[in-house]
Amino acid sequence: MRATLDRMQSRLNATPYLLRLGRLFSETVLLEVGGAEYYLTFRDGRLEQIAEGPSRKTPWRFALRTDGEALAQFWQPQPKPGFHDIFGLVKIGRGRIDGDILCLVKNLRFFKDFMALARPVAQMEKLA
Amino acid sequence: MSFEPITGRYLTVTVQGRRQRIYVEMAGTGTPVLCLHTAGADTRQWRHILNDAGLTKDYRFYAFDMPWHGKSLPPEGFQTEEYLLTTEDYIETVLAVSRALGLDRPILAGCSMGGRIALQLAALHGDAFSGFTAIEASDFQPAWYDIDWFHRPDAHGGEMGAALVSANISPHAPDAERWNTLWMFMQSGPGVFRGDLSFYTRDDSLIGRLAQIDATRTPVHLLVGAYDLTCTPEDARRTAAAIPGATCTVMDELGHFPMSEHPNAFRPFFADALARMKVPADV
């Protein structure tokens, strides 16, 4: 998972339209995958730091919790129904979103496109 | 000259005592079909159907922008109003436009909130139409989100709405049509998506009316995309099962905006639905 996140970080920081969309986004997001915690700290749309948990001290604005198998399906070029979107994961009981949901919704296209960065390159701009 | 066959005109109707200037697009000859767009969008969602020569040779399609949507202006005095669509306003608007167009028992085809109101009309004004194609339509969908998110001074409701509804678009949809579909939400007027969602997520009056619909007299067919998270296949099947005589088809590679997001995949399902809009005696 860490290697995938590192790759997503590189892609994000090299993707001008995402940096433009996220230029006002400076927050820490908790991504929890199968119980493993990853604290993603964004600054002005760039993913500045990926800190692995567990941590009880790191504040975060919102969290996406899911499992590795669901994320693997989410990252397929054409995911099955429910696995095609972060809210789909929630709908089918394979994900949970907590915290400041309004902050997420205000930056929803940016965050969803960031989460899709582990899909094959041709898919990068498909899901917003 | 290579104009598309679609023509657009304006007409004015009176709804709940107020004048509403309505934009209508038309194409084709034959059996009239009145098409209703989803919440937060407009008639452009039907652009591929109205440009489909294989369908327009047998059907005359009419699609109109609801007041506050697309090229239909809000009513006079809107600037101090809170837009909240109601079942009553919506029903009266559809009937008023149908009358103003001089349509004789058209087929009604609506998507999402348009599908919901199609089923309300099937229950309350079934004789005014010759069939109902309810797309991504169900008895009731409570909101899992806060509809107020989509109208606030510190954020762009259209962009947030588009990002939210993108969850309902199939990954099989061609990119260009995915983004054309989302653009309409981005363009939606301030508070309009919220006001539509108020109708869609708070009015559950259809549940008690489903059994009143007589689909053996006026056909009712539901179409639902497998990628629709808002109106799931389970929601549509449950709704169809509560309507005596209704039928339902699940569209495997489609989402909540099938006619707009993936027109080629939608077309055969819609053609089949239109073919079902004949009562047995007519066939």
mmCIF file of N, CA and C in Angstrom, chain B residues 87 91 114-126 132 139 199 203-207 209-210 212-213:
data_model
loop_
_atom_site.group_PDB
_atom_site.id
_atom_site.type_symbol
_atom_site.label_atom_id
_atom_site.label_comp_id
_atom_site.label_asym_id
_atom_site.label_seq_id
_atom_site.Cartn_x
_atom_site.Cartn_y
_atom_site.Cartn_z
ATOM 1 N N THR B 87 -44.230 18.281 -5.353
ATOM 2 C CA THR B 87 -44.922 17.332 -6.220
ATOM 3 C C THR B 87 -46.046 18.027 -6.983
ATOM 4 N N ILE B 91 -46.173 18.295 -11.025
ATOM 5 C CA ILE B 91 -47.261 17.663 -11.788
ATOM 6 C C ILE B 91 -47.951 18.702 -12.666
ATOM 7 N N GLY B 114 -37.471 13.116 -12.702
ATOM 8 C CA GLY B 114 -38.432 13.048 -13.800
ATOM 9 C C GLY B 114 -39.135 11.703 -13.855
ATOM 10 N N GLY B 115 -38.427 10.662 -13.469
ATOM 11 C CA GLY B 115 -39.039 9.334 -13.384
ATOM 12 C C GLY B 115 -39.984 9.237 -12.202
ATOM 13 N N ARG B 116 -39.572 9.889 -11.108
ATOM 14 C CA ARG B 116 -40.446 9.900 -9.922
ATOM 15 C C ARG B 116 -41.777 10.576 -10.249
ATOM 16 N N ILE B 117 -41.696 11.747 -10.931
ATOM 17 C CA ILE B 117 -42.939 12.470 -11.219
ATOM 18 C C ILE B 117 -43.739 11.723 -12.292
ATOM 19 N N ALA B 118 -43.035 10.988 -13.158
ATOM 20 C CA ALA B 118 -43.765 10.174 -14.145
ATOM 21 C C ALA B 118 -44.638 9.150 -13.421
ATOM 22 N N LEU B 119 -44.101 8.553 -12.361
ATOM 23 C CA LEU B 119 -44.888 7.571 -11.606
ATOM 24 C C LEU B 119 -46.012 8.260 -10.822
ATOM 25 N N GLN B 120 -45.755 9.464 -10.315
ATOM 26 C CA GLN B 120 -46.839 10.220 -9.655
ATOM 27 C C GLN B 120 -47.957 10.499 -10.667
ATOM 28 N N LEU B 121 -47.559 10.884 -11.879
ATOM 29 C CA LEU B 121 -48.576 11.158 -12.908
ATOM 30 C C LEU B 121 -49.287 9.873 -13.308
ATOM 31 N N ALA B 122 -48.562 8.762 -13.315
ATOM 32 C CA ALA B 122 -49.209 7.476 -13.618
ATOM 33 C C ALA B 122 -50.284 7.172 -12.581
ATOM 34 N N ALA B 123 -50.015 7.547 -11.336
ATOM 35 C CA ALA B 123 -50.980 7.274 -10.263
ATOM 36 C C ALA B 123 -52.165 8.243 -10.301
ATOM 37 N N LEU B 124 -51.893 9.506 -10.589
ATOM 38 C CA LEU B 124 -52.920 10.541 -10.421
ATOM 39 C C LEU B 124 -53.553 11.003 -11.732
ATOM 40 N N HIS B 125 -52.830 10.850 -12.848
ATOM 41 C CA HIS B 125 -53.335 11.328 -14.145
ATOM 42 C C HIS B 125 -53.002 10.307 -15.236
ATOM 43 N N GLY B 126 -53.217 9.044 -14.926
ATOM 44 C CA GLY B 126 -52.834 7.979 -15.851
ATOM 45 C C GLY B 126 -53.465 8.118 -17.228
ATOM 46 N N PHE B 132 -45.709 5.155 -19.567
ATOM 47 C CA PHE B 132 -44.743 5.802 -18.689
ATOM 48 C C PHE B 132 -43.438 5.003 -18.690
ATOM 49 N N ASP B 139 -39.684 4.604 -5.618
ATOM 50 C CA ASP B 139 -40.742 5.136 -4.766
ATOM 51 C C ASP B 139 -40.269 6.299 -3.905
ATOM 52 N N PHE B 199 -37.546 18.019 -3.231
ATOM 53 C CA PHE B 199 -38.644 17.180 -3.733
ATOM 54 C C PHE B 199 -38.242 15.705 -3.712
ATOM 55 N N ASP B 203 -40.157 14.097 -0.195
ATOM 56 C CA ASP B 203 -41.572 13.811 -0.462
ATOM 57 C C ASP B 203 -41.727 12.315 -0.739
ATOM 58 N N ASP B 204 -42.326 11.612 0.224
ATOM 59 C CA ASP B 204 -42.487 10.157 0.058
ATOM 60 C C ASP B 204 -43.921 9.768 -0.318
ATOM 61 N N SER B 205 -44.670 10.747 -0.845
ATOM 62 C CA SER B 205 -46.096 10.487 -1.091
ATOM 63 C C SER B 205 -46.337 9.435 -2.171
ATOM 64 N N LEU B 206 -45.331 9.160 -2.993
ATOM 65 C CA LEU B 206 -45.541 8.166 -4.053
ATOM 66 C C LEU B 206 -45.733 6.757 -3.487
ATOM 67 N N ILE B 207 -45.099 6.481 -2.367
ATOM 68 C CA ILE B 207 -45.154 5.114 -1.814
ATOM 69 C C ILE B 207 -46.601 4.637 -1.686
ATOM 70 N N ARG B 209 -49.121 5.634 -3.245
ATOM 71 C CA ARG B 209 -49.900 5.749 -4.487
ATOM 72 C C ARG B 209 -49.553 4.688 -5.519
ATOM 73 N N LEU B 210 -48.471 3.937 -5.282
ATOM 74 C CA LEU B 210 -48.020 2.993 -6.306
ATOM 75 C C LEU B 210 -49.106 1.989 -6.686
ATOM 76 N N GLN B 212 -52.149 2.413 -6.832
ATOM 77 C CA GLN B 212 -53.214 3.038 -7.639
ATOM 78 C C GLN B 212 -52.902 2.974 -9.131
ATOM 79 N N ILE B 213 -51.621 2.765 -9.452
ATOM 80 C CA ILE B 213 -51.227 2.776 -10.866
ATOM 81 C C ILE B 213 -51.715 1.483 -11.524
#
